[in-house]
Short mmCIF file of C-alpha atoms in Angstrom, two decimals:
data_model
loop_
_atom_site.label_atom_id
_atom_site.label_comp_id
_atom_site.label_asym_id
_atom_site.label_seq_id
_atom_site.Cartn_x
_atom_site.Cartn_y
_atom_site.Cartn_z
CA MET A 1109 -2.51 -21.36 -27.29
CA GLN A 1110 1.20 -20.55 -27.30
CA PHE A 1111 0.65 -17.91 -24.61
CA LEU A 1112 -1.18 -20.35 -22.34
CA ASP A 1113 1.42 -23.07 -22.94
CA ALA A 1114 4.08 -20.55 -21.87
CA VAL A 1115 2.11 -19.70 -18.76
CA ASN A 1116 1.75 -23.38 -17.89
CA PHE A 1117 5.48 -23.89 -18.39
CA SER A 1118 6.30 -20.97 -16.08
CA PHE A 1119 3.68 -21.82 -13.47
CA PRO A 1120 3.28 -25.59 -13.06
CA LEU A 1121 0.40 -24.90 -10.68
CA LEU A 1122 -1.62 -23.85 -13.70
CA ALA A 1123 -0.81 -26.95 -15.72
CA SER A 1124 -3.17 -29.29 -13.90
CA ALA A 1125 -5.94 -26.68 -13.91
CA THR A 1126 -5.68 -26.01 -17.64
CA LYS A 1127 -4.91 -29.53 -18.88
CA ALA A 1128 -8.54 -30.28 -19.60
CA ALA A 1129 -9.53 -26.66 -20.23
CA ASP A 1130 -9.98 -25.03 -23.61
CA SER A 1131 -7.08 -22.59 -23.90
CA SER A 1132 -9.06 -20.07 -25.93
CA MET A 1133 -11.76 -20.06 -23.24
CA VAL A 1134 -9.19 -19.48 -20.51
CA VAL A 1135 -7.77 -16.51 -22.42
CA ALA A 1136 -11.30 -15.16 -22.97
CA ALA A 1137 -12.11 -15.54 -19.27
CA VAL A 1138 -8.91 -13.74 -18.23
CA LEU A 1139 -9.59 -10.91 -20.68
CA LEU A 1140 -13.13 -10.45 -19.33
CA SER A 1141 -11.75 -10.51 -15.79
CA LEU A 1142 -9.30 -7.73 -16.67
CA VAL A 1143 -12.13 -5.68 -18.21
CA VAL A 1144 -14.08 -6.00 -14.96
CA ILE A 1145 -10.99 -5.22 -12.85
CA TYR A 1146 -10.01 -2.10 -14.79
CA LEU A 1147 -13.57 -0.78 -14.89
CA ALA A 1148 -13.97 -1.32 -11.14
CA SER A 1149 -10.61 0.31 -10.36
CA LYS A 1150 -11.18 3.32 -12.59
CA VAL A 1151 -14.78 4.03 -11.58
CA GLY A 1152 -14.03 3.45 -7.89
CA GLY A 1153 -10.82 5.49 -8.02
CA GLU A 1154 -12.48 8.43 -9.76
CA LEU A 1155 -15.42 8.53 -7.36
CA SER A 1156 -13.10 8.29 -4.38
CA ASN A 1157 -10.88 11.07 -5.72
CA ARG A 1158 -13.87 13.39 -6.26
CA VAL A 1159 -14.87 13.19 -2.61
CA GLY A 1160 -11.31 13.91 -1.45
CA LEU A 1161 -10.26 10.35 -0.59
CA PRO A 1162 -7.31 8.37 -1.98
CA PRO A 1163 -8.08 6.53 -5.27
CA VAL A 1164 -6.69 3.27 -3.88
CA LEU A 1165 -9.58 3.16 -1.43
CA GLY A 1166 -11.99 3.43 -4.35
CA GLU A 1167 -10.19 0.56 -6.09
CA LEU A 1168 -10.67 -1.58 -3.00
CA LEU A 1169 -14.39 -0.70 -2.76
CA GLY A 1170 -14.75 -1.30 -6.51
CA GLY A 1171 -13.36 -4.77 -5.93
CA VAL A 1172 -15.87 -5.34 -3.13
CA VAL A 1173 -18.71 -4.39 -5.51
CA VAL A 1174 -17.65 -6.72 -8.35
CA GLY A 1175 -16.59 -9.52 -6.01
CA VAL A 1176 -18.17 -12.09 -3.77
CA SER A 1177 -19.90 -9.49 -1.59
CA VAL A 1178 -22.15 -7.96 -4.30
CA LEU A 1179 -22.08 -8.73 -8.05
CA HIS A 1180 -20.13 -12.03 -8.24
CA LEU A 1181 -18.37 -10.92 -11.40
CA LEU A 1182 -14.92 -11.70 -9.99
CA VAL A 1183 -14.84 -14.62 -7.56
CA PHE A 1184 -12.08 -17.02 -6.51
CA PRO A 1185 -12.16 -20.68 -5.45
CA GLU A 1186 -10.08 -20.04 -2.31
CA GLY A 1187 -12.98 -17.97 -1.01
CA GLY A 1188 -15.29 -20.95 -1.28
CA ALA A 1189 -16.82 -19.94 -4.64
CA ASP A 1190 -17.23 -22.33 -7.55
CA SER A 1191 -17.76 -21.86 -11.28
CA SER A 1192 -21.54 -21.75 -10.93
CA SER A 1193 -21.32 -18.55 -8.84
CA SER A 1194 -19.16 -16.69 -11.38
CA LEU A 1195 -21.11 -14.40 -13.73
CA ILE A 1196 -18.13 -14.35 -16.09
CA MET A 1197 -18.43 -18.11 -16.55
CA SER A 1198 -22.19 -17.77 -17.14
CA PHE A 1199 -21.51 -15.05 -19.71
CA LEU A 1200 -19.01 -17.28 -21.54
CA GLN A 1201 -21.51 -20.13 -21.58
CA THR A 1202 -24.12 -17.83 -23.14
CA THR A 1203 -21.98 -15.93 -25.65
CA ALA A 1204 -18.93 -18.08 -26.42
CA GLY A 1205 -20.30 -21.61 -26.25
CA LEU A 1206 -18.43 -22.69 -23.11
CA SER A 1207 -19.75 -26.10 -22.16
CA PRO A 1208 -20.90 -26.75 -18.57
CA GLU A 1209 -18.50 -29.71 -18.35
CA ALA A 1210 -15.46 -27.56 -19.17
CA THR A 1211 -16.51 -24.62 -16.97
CA PRO A 1212 -14.85 -25.76 -13.68
CA GLU A 1213 -11.44 -26.20 -15.37
CA VAL A 1214 -11.68 -22.83 -17.13
CA PHE A 1215 -12.75 -21.15 -13.89
CA ALA A 1216 -9.81 -22.64 -11.96
CA ALA A 1217 -7.29 -21.58 -14.63
CA GLN A 1218 -8.74 -18.08 -14.92
CA SER A 1219 -8.57 -17.61 -11.13
CA GLU A 1220 -4.94 -18.78 -11.02
CA VAL A 1221 -3.86 -16.40 -13.80
CA VAL A 1222 -5.58 -13.40 -12.18
CA SER A 1223 -4.02 -14.31 -8.81
CA VAL A 1224 -0.55 -14.48 -10.40
CA LEU A 1225 -1.09 -11.07 -12.03
CA ALA A 1226 -2.20 -9.68 -8.64
CA GLU A 1227 0.98 -11.03 -7.00
CA LEU A 1228 3.06 -9.41 -9.74
CA GLY A 1229 1.15 -6.19 -9.11
CA VAL A 1230 2.05 -6.08 -5.42
CA ILE A 1231 5.72 -6.77 -6.22
CA ILE A 1232 5.74 -3.79 -8.60
CA LEU A 1233 3.89 -1.70 -6.01
CA LEU A 1234 6.62 -2.31 -3.41
CA PHE A 1235 9.31 -1.61 -6.02
CA GLU A 1236 7.61 1.73 -6.74
CA ILE A 1237 7.35 2.54 -3.01
CA GLY A 1238 11.07 1.82 -2.65
CA LEU A 1239 11.83 4.21 -5.52
CA GLU A 1240 9.91 6.96 -3.68
CA SER A 1241 11.56 6.37 -0.27
CA ASN A 1242 14.59 8.64 0.01
CA LEU A 1243 17.20 7.10 2.31
CA LYS A 1244 18.86 10.46 3.00
CA ASP A 1245 15.53 11.94 4.05
CA LEU A 1246 14.97 8.95 6.31
CA MET A 1247 18.29 9.56 8.04
CA ALA A 1248 17.69 13.32 8.31
CA VAL A 1249 14.36 13.28 10.14
CA GLY A 1250 16.06 12.75 13.47
CA VAL A 1251 15.39 10.84 16.64
CA GLN A 1252 11.86 12.26 17.05
CA ALA A 1253 10.49 10.57 13.94
CA ILE A 1254 12.25 7.29 14.78
CA VAL A 1255 10.72 7.21 18.28
CA VAL A 1256 7.25 8.02 16.92
CA ALA A 1257 7.60 5.32 14.25
CA VAL A 1258 8.80 2.60 16.63
CA VAL A 1259 6.05 3.32 19.17
CA GLY A 1260 3.53 3.44 16.31
CA VAL A 1261 4.58 -0.04 15.23
CA VAL A 1262 5.13 -1.77 18.58
CA THR A 1263 2.04 -0.51 20.43
CA PRO A 1264 -0.74 -1.48 17.97
CA PHE A 1265 1.07 -4.70 17.02
CA ALA A 1266 1.37 -5.88 20.62
CA ALA A 1267 -2.12 -4.70 21.65
CA GLY A 1268 -3.77 -6.20 18.56
CA THR A 1269 -1.99 -9.55 18.72
CA ILE A 1270 -2.39 -10.08 22.47
CA GLY A 1271 -5.99 -8.85 22.43
CA LEU A 1272 -7.04 -11.19 19.62
CA MET A 1273 -5.39 -14.18 21.30
CA THR A 1274 -6.71 -13.54 24.82
CA ILE A 1275 -10.11 -11.98 24.18
CA PHE A 1276 -11.18 -13.82 21.01
CA GLY A 1277 -9.13 -17.00 21.28
CA ILE A 1278 -7.52 -16.50 17.86
CA SER A 1279 -4.51 -18.75 17.25
CA ALA A 1280 -1.02 -17.23 17.18
CA VAL A 1281 -0.30 -16.92 13.44
CA PRO A 1282 -3.55 -15.18 12.34
CA ALA A 1283 -3.42 -12.96 15.45
CA ILE A 1284 0.16 -11.93 14.59
CA PHE A 1285 -0.91 -11.25 11.00
CA ALA A 1286 -3.80 -9.03 12.13
CA GLY A 1287 -1.54 -7.27 14.63
CA ALA A 1288 0.98 -6.64 11.86
CA ALA A 1289 -1.74 -5.07 9.69
CA LEU A 1290 -2.20 -2.46 12.44
CA THR A 1291 1.41 -1.24 12.20
CA ALA A 1292 1.34 0.52 8.83
CA THR A 1293 0.84 4.24 8.14
CA SER A 1294 -0.16 5.59 4.72
CA ILE A 1295 2.31 8.33 3.86
CA GLY A 1296 0.37 9.19 0.69
CA ILE A 1297 -2.87 10.08 2.45
CA THR A 1298 -1.24 12.00 5.30
CA SER A 1299 1.13 13.99 3.08
CA LYS A 1300 -1.71 15.02 0.76
CA VAL A 1301 -3.82 16.39 3.64
CA LEU A 1302 -0.84 18.15 5.26
CA SER A 1303 -0.01 19.75 1.91
CA GLU A 1304 -3.58 21.00 1.52
CA LEU A 1305 -3.43 22.50 5.04
CA GLY A 1306 -0.08 24.16 4.38
CA ARG A 1307 1.51 22.16 7.23
CA LEU A 1308 3.78 19.85 5.25
CA ASN A 1309 6.94 21.76 6.22
CA SER A 1310 5.90 22.46 9.83
CA LYS A 1311 7.63 20.63 12.69
CA GLU A 1312 4.59 18.41 13.10
CA GLY A 1313 4.45 17.70 9.37
CA GLN A 1314 8.13 16.76 9.16
CA ILE A 1315 7.86 14.38 12.12
CA ILE A 1316 4.68 12.77 10.74
CA ILE A 1317 6.12 12.23 7.25
CA GLY A 1318 9.46 10.95 8.54
CA ALA A 1319 7.78 8.57 10.97
CA ALA A 1320 5.36 7.36 8.27
CA VAL A 1321 8.25 6.51 5.94
CA ILE A 1322 10.09 4.65 8.72
CA ASP A 1323 6.79 2.93 9.57
CA ASP A 1324 6.63 1.62 6.01
CA VAL A 1325 10.15 0.21 6.23
CA LEU A 1326 9.45 -1.45 9.59
CA GLY A 1327 6.08 -2.63 8.28
CA ILE A 1328 7.68 -4.33 5.27
CA ILE A 1329 10.05 -6.19 7.61
CA VAL A 1330 7.15 -7.22 9.85
CA LEU A 1331 5.16 -8.33 6.80
CA ALA A 1332 8.05 -10.45 5.55
CA VAL A 1333 8.33 -12.11 8.94
CA VAL A 1334 4.63 -12.87 9.50
CA ALA A 1335 4.05 -13.99 5.91
CA SER A 1336 6.88 -16.48 6.28
CA LEU A 1337 5.36 -17.69 9.55
CA ALA A 1338 2.00 -18.15 7.83
CA LYS A 1339 3.53 -20.65 5.41
CA ASP A 1340 4.41 -23.01 8.28
CA GLY A 1341 1.27 -22.37 10.32
CA ALA A 1342 3.16 -22.22 13.61
CA VAL A 1343 5.29 -19.78 15.57
CA ASP A 1344 8.90 -20.85 16.10
CA VAL A 1345 10.81 -18.31 18.22
CA THR A 1346 14.12 -19.33 16.66
CA LYS A 1347 12.72 -18.83 13.18
CA VAL A 1348 11.19 -15.48 14.14
CA ILE A 1349 14.61 -14.25 15.32
CA TYR A 1350 16.19 -15.57 12.13
CA LEU A 1351 13.59 -13.83 9.95
CA ILE A 1352 13.97 -10.50 11.76
CA ILE A 1353 17.75 -10.62 11.48
CA SER A 1354 17.70 -11.77 7.86
CA ALA A 1355 15.07 -9.18 6.83
CA THR A 1356 16.99 -6.36 8.53
CA GLY A 1357 20.28 -7.60 7.12
CA PHE A 1358 18.75 -7.92 3.67
CA LEU A 1359 17.65 -4.27 3.68
CA LEU A 1360 20.94 -3.03 5.12
CA GLY A 1361 22.81 -5.10 2.56
CA ALA A 1362 20.69 -3.55 -0.19
CA ILE A 1363 21.60 -0.07 1.06
CA VAL A 1364 25.30 -0.92 1.01
CA LEU A 1365 24.90 -2.53 -2.40
CA GLY A 1366 23.27 0.66 -3.64
CA ASN A 1367 26.48 2.64 -3.25
CA VAL A 1368 28.31 0.11 -5.44
CA PHE A 1369 25.58 -0.77 -7.92
CA ASN A 1370 24.18 2.66 -8.80
CA LYS A 1371 26.98 3.77 -11.08
CA SER A 1372 27.09 0.37 -12.78
CA PHE A 1373 23.34 0.50 -13.40
CA VAL A 1374 23.56 3.95 -14.97
CA ALA A 1375 26.53 2.87 -17.10
CA ILE A 1376 24.66 -0.20 -18.37
CA ALA A 1377 21.53 1.83 -19.15
CA ASP A 1378 23.61 4.38 -21.07
CA GLN A 1379 25.05 1.63 -23.28
CA LEU A 1380 21.63 0.30 -24.31
CA LYS A 1381 19.97 1.95 -27.32
CA THR A 1382 16.73 0.03 -27.85
CA ARG A 1383 13.35 0.63 -26.24
CA GLY A 1384 13.19 -0.12 -22.52
CA GLU A 1385 16.88 0.59 -22.05
CA LEU A 1386 16.21 1.87 -18.53
CA VAL A 1387 13.07 0.19 -17.24
CA ILE A 1388 13.90 -3.37 -18.38
CA PRO A 1389 17.26 -3.56 -16.55
CA ALA A 1390 15.53 -2.02 -13.52
CA PHE A 1391 12.87 -4.75 -13.49
CA ILE A 1392 15.50 -7.44 -14.02
CA PHE A 1393 17.26 -6.16 -10.92
CA ALA A 1394 13.97 -5.90 -8.96
CA PHE A 1395 12.92 -9.45 -9.86
CA VAL A 1396 16.38 -10.85 -9.06
CA MET A 1397 16.26 -9.15 -5.65
CA ALA A 1398 12.72 -10.48 -5.14
CA TYR A 1399 13.97 -13.98 -5.97
CA PHE A 1400 16.86 -13.71 -3.49
CA ALA A 1401 14.43 -12.60 -0.78
CA ALA A 1402 12.18 -15.58 -1.49
CA ALA A 1403 15.18 -17.92 -1.58
CA ILE A 1404 16.16 -17.04 2.00
CA HIS A 1405 12.54 -17.59 3.12
CA LEU A 1406 11.51 -13.93 3.15
CA GLU A 1407 8.74 -12.41 1.04
CA ALA A 1408 9.49 -11.48 -2.58
CA ILE A 1409 8.01 -8.02 -1.94
CA LEU A 1410 10.85 -7.26 0.51
CA GLY A 1411 13.35 -7.85 -2.29
CA ALA A 1412 11.38 -5.59 -4.65
CA PHE A 1413 11.27 -2.87 -1.99
CA ALA A 1414 15.02 -3.18 -1.41
CA ALA A 1415 15.63 -2.91 -5.18
CA GLY A 1416 13.61 0.31 -5.23
CA LEU A 1417 15.69 1.72 -2.35
CA VAL A 1418 18.90 0.90 -4.24
CA LEU A 1419 17.80 2.48 -7.53
CA GLU A 1420 16.35 5.52 -5.75
CA GLU A 1421 19.96 6.61 -5.17
CA SER A 1422 20.83 6.49 -8.90
CA ASP A 1423 21.10 9.51 -11.18
CA LYS A 1424 18.26 8.19 -13.34
CA ARG A 1425 15.78 7.92 -10.47
CA LYS A 1426 13.28 10.51 -11.75
CA GLU A 1427 13.31 9.14 -15.27
CA LEU A 1428 12.89 5.59 -13.96
CA GLN A 1429 9.97 6.62 -11.74
CA LYS A 1430 8.17 8.09 -14.76
CA GLN A 1431 8.66 4.88 -16.74
CA VAL A 1432 7.52 2.61 -13.88
CA ILE A 1433 4.26 4.54 -13.33
CA PRO A 1434 2.37 3.29 -16.45
CA ILE A 1435 3.44 -0.30 -15.74
CA ALA A 1436 2.27 0.03 -12.15
CA ASP A 1437 -0.98 1.58 -13.42
CA MET A 1438 -1.63 -1.62 -15.37
CA LEU A 1439 -0.78 -4.20 -12.72
CA VAL A 1440 -1.21 -2.65 -9.24
CA PRO A 1441 -5.01 -2.15 -9.60
CA ILE A 1442 -5.34 -5.89 -10.20
CA PHE A 1443 -3.98 -6.48 -6.70
CA PHE A 1444 -6.27 -4.00 -4.93
CA VAL A 1445 -9.40 -5.00 -6.84
CA ALA A 1446 -8.63 -8.68 -6.19
CA VAL A 1447 -8.26 -7.97 -2.46
CA GLY A 1448 -11.66 -6.27 -2.45
CA ALA A 1449 -13.25 -9.00 -4.58
CA LYS A 1450 -12.09 -11.71 -2.18
CA THR A 1451 -13.45 -9.84 0.84
CA ASP A 1452 -16.82 -11.20 1.90
CA LEU A 1453 -18.39 -8.36 3.87
CA GLY A 1454 -21.39 -10.59 4.42
CA VAL A 1455 -19.55 -12.12 7.36
CA LEU A 1456 -20.04 -8.78 9.15
CA ASN A 1457 -23.82 -8.81 8.76
CA PRO A 1458 -25.14 -8.32 12.33
CA GLY A 1459 -28.43 -10.00 11.41
CA ILE A 1460 -26.66 -13.37 11.40
CA PRO A 1461 -25.72 -14.42 14.97
CA SER A 1462 -22.56 -16.23 13.90
CA ASN A 1463 -21.25 -13.01 12.32
CA ARG A 1464 -21.37 -10.93 15.45
CA GLU A 1465 -17.94 -12.05 16.60
CA GLY A 1466 -16.48 -10.69 13.35
CA LEU A 1467 -18.13 -7.33 13.99
CA ILE A 1468 -16.78 -7.23 17.54
CA MET A 1469 -13.30 -8.08 16.19
CA ALA A 1470 -13.60 -5.25 13.66
CA THR A 1471 -14.57 -2.82 16.43
CA PHE A 1472 -11.63 -4.00 18.54
CA LEU A 1473 -9.14 -3.62 15.66
CA ILE A 1474 -10.45 -0.14 14.77
CA THR A 1475 -10.13 0.98 18.41
CA VAL A 1476 -6.57 -0.36 18.71
CA ALA A 1477 -5.68 1.11 15.30
CA ILE A 1478 -6.72 4.62 16.35
CA ILE A 1479 -5.48 4.66 19.96
CA GLY A 1480 -2.24 2.87 19.07
CA LYS A 1481 -1.28 5.68 16.70
CA VAL A 1482 -2.70 8.68 18.59
CA ILE A 1483 -0.50 7.95 21.61
CA THR A 1484 2.62 8.23 19.44
CA GLY A 1485 2.31 12.00 19.69
CA LEU A 1486 2.89 11.76 23.43
CA THR A 1487 6.37 10.35 22.83
CA VAL A 1488 7.62 13.57 21.20
CA PHE A 1489 10.09 15.28 23.58
CA GLY A 1490 12.13 18.46 23.61
CA GLN A 1491 9.63 20.32 21.42
CA PRO A 1492 7.73 22.90 23.53
CA GLY A 1493 4.45 24.07 22.04
CA ILE A 1494 4.31 21.32 19.41
CA ASN A 1495 0.89 19.89 18.50
CA ARG A 1496 1.27 16.33 19.80
CA LEU A 1497 -2.33 15.39 19.06
CA ALA A 1498 -1.88 16.35 15.40
CA ILE A 1499 1.20 14.09 15.16
CA GLY A 1500 -0.75 11.14 16.57
CA VAL A 1501 -3.75 11.75 14.31
CA GLY A 1502 -1.47 12.06 11.28
CA MET A 1503 -0.27 8.51 11.88
CA ILE A 1504 -3.78 6.96 11.86
CA PRO A 1505 -4.52 6.17 8.17
CA ARG A 1506 -3.49 2.70 7.00
CA GLY A 1507 -4.39 3.13 3.30
CA GLU A 1508 -2.63 1.08 0.64
CA VAL A 1509 -0.01 -0.35 3.02
CA GLY A 1510 -2.70 -1.88 5.24
CA LEU A 1511 -4.33 -3.38 2.15
CA VAL A 1512 -1.05 -5.04 1.21
CA PHE A 1513 -1.07 -6.78 4.61
CA ALA A 1514 -4.70 -7.85 4.17
CA GLY A 1515 -4.08 -9.13 0.65
CA VAL A 1516 -0.97 -11.13 1.53
CA GLY A 1517 -2.72 -12.55 4.60
CA ALA A 1518 -5.76 -13.61 2.59
CA ALA A 1519 -3.60 -15.17 -0.14
CA SER A 1520 -1.58 -17.16 2.42
CA GLY A 1521 -4.74 -18.60 3.97
CA ALA A 1522 -3.70 -17.38 7.43
CA LEU A 1523 -6.80 -15.23 7.94
CA SER A 1524 -10.32 -16.49 8.47
CA LYS A 1525 -13.15 -14.75 6.60
CA PRO A 1526 -14.34 -12.75 9.64
CA LEU A 1527 -10.82 -11.68 10.60
CA GLY A 1528 -9.91 -10.77 7.00
CA ALA A 1529 -13.09 -8.69 6.65
CA ALA A 1530 -12.42 -7.04 10.03
CA ILE A 1531 -8.95 -5.95 8.84
CA ILE A 1532 -10.46 -4.52 5.63
CA MET A 1533 -13.03 -2.59 7.67
CA MET A 1534 -10.23 -1.24 9.89
CA VAL A 1535 -8.28 -0.04 6.84
CA ILE A 1536 -11.36 1.60 5.31
CA LEU A 1537 -12.47 3.39 8.47
CA THR A 1538 -9.03 4.71 9.48
CA THR A 1539 -8.50 5.96 5.92
CA PHE A 1540 -11.88 7.73 5.92
CA LEU A 1541 -11.37 9.24 9.39
CA ALA A 1542 -7.87 10.62 8.97
CA PRO A 1543 -8.46 13.58 6.58
CA PRO A 1544 -11.32 15.23 8.57
CA LEU A 1545 -9.57 14.56 11.89
CA LEU A 1546 -6.36 16.16 10.64
CA ARG A 1547 -8.29 19.23 9.55
CA PHE A 1548 -9.89 19.36 13.01
CA VAL A 1549 -6.68 19.07 15.07
CA PHE A 1550 -4.86 21.56 12.84
CA PRO A 1551 -6.89 24.77 13.38
CA GLU A 1552 -6.80 27.56 10.83
CA PRO A 1553 -3.80 29.86 11.43
CA LYS A 1554 -4.44 33.36 12.75
CA THR A 1555 -3.17 36.37 10.81
CA VAL A 1556 -1.70 39.33 12.70
CA ALA A 1557 -1.04 42.53 10.73
CA THR A 1558 1.96 44.70 11.63
CA ASP A 1559 3.39 47.85 10.10
CA SER A 1560 6.01 46.06 8.04
CA GLU A 1561 4.99 42.43 7.70
CA GLU A 1562 2.20 39.92 7.90
CA LEU A 1563 2.77 37.39 10.67
CA ILE A 1564 0.85 34.10 10.59
CA LEU A 1565 0.58 32.40 13.95
CA ASP A 1566 -0.24 28.81 14.78
CA ALA A 1567 -3.67 28.89 16.41
CA SER A 1568 -2.77 26.12 18.85
CA SER A 1569 0.67 27.29 20.02
CA GLY A 1570 0.87 30.94 18.97
CA THR A 1571 4.26 30.40 17.34
CA PRO A 1572 5.04 31.96 13.93
CA LEU A 1573 4.40 29.73 10.93
CA VAL A 1574 5.09 31.91 7.91
CA ILE A 1575 6.49 35.41 7.61
CA GLU A 1576 5.59 37.08 4.35
CA PRO A 1577 6.94 40.52 3.39
CA PRO A 1578 4.35 42.99 2.06
CA GLN A 1579 3.88 43.02 -1.68
CA PHE A 1580 4.76 46.37 -3.31
CA VAL A 1581 3.76 47.07 -6.90
CA ILE A 1582 5.77 49.69 -8.79
CA PRO A 1583 3.35 51.58 -11.04
CA THR A 1584 4.11 51.85 -14.73
CA SER A 1585 3.94 55.15 -16.57
CA LYS A 1586 0.53 54.20 -17.89
CA ASP A 1587 -0.67 53.44 -14.34
CA SER A 1588 0.67 56.82 -13.16
CA GLN A 1589 -1.18 58.70 -15.87
CA GLU A 1590 -4.42 56.89 -15.06
CA SER A 1591 -4.06 57.66 -11.35
#
């Protein structure tokens, strides 16, 4: 009771929904929802990992299974569902004595609490991404990665937005949102595959990783802009310019602040002696930055990302990353499973005539998503013999960043069901395609034996990749006797 009263005090939106609801039933419904979410995320993540795909994709598919598309265990009213379609509500009626009259209020309160937890999860996700984004590495990747990143953002964004508006007649705000979802690149997926291929430190690998990191930064700015536009439901050029300037200035200000704040943060953490002496001040800072971002009409996630960039420069970065991971493990899956649960893939069923437009939109977005990134390799200059196709293919996967766009778009109400499902299908397909395509465009290196060394050549360009001296083993006395 006290917990729910505190929640209602913090989130007035919940007060009206829970006023007539039994507090104990709301808590029970939320707990069951979390059981479903964690089971879906863990089973989906493990299965995805075992077939060589990123766990986050499995979390998304797990959400699809337990959500409105399949099992109806986790459904939300904003998707058009009501309490009668929720199996959790039916289970509470059977096992806990929830009355049919009280079910709608309990369902509304449970959905609001889970949605709030999902929003908190995406804020922590962006804070964690900021902690992993090294500013010095970003500045060291050079002009090549910047050009690749900018082209990889501008081309799919422009092609997707204009195509949806002219071909499908989609209004400006949802078209811009869908176009923005095409800009992201998943650095996690690409870096894992490059590492497995032994190409992470090649010229191609360095350009891909640098461009992917810059893509994420540009993508966060784009997301902040389009999410703010979605709140008003109209495109105001003056406001767009203001949002771009304010978002860029906010990040640059955070970078400058980092040089001043880092030492103070470490000094404060060193003075604290109780549990959470490092992670609690870090989250206070992240939430304050998120609030400031929201206060100037940007997205809270931009503030969390900026906070991560600031603290990444501190001496306690590695220790802080370790402490943030278990918290992110608890809250971030709620976001991804909720995104999947809200996605109604039934709108892409070709057997229903009205759904065919959604399928065509999905095909269009997938085509733009692939071509818009592959052509980025053509922009690389001054690098004779470099594998430009590999660079373009390495930029294809959208992964978790694309899901953030889809989730924020769905939560804002800017995306229709067909368009939201089409974006999810684009994210899934590009994530599935990227690993095998990278293995295809990066052929196995050829080994050439010489008298004094083993020279490994790139199969596509013939340039040396690795030079390994021969391994000599000095025999021991025992080995000499045996020989």
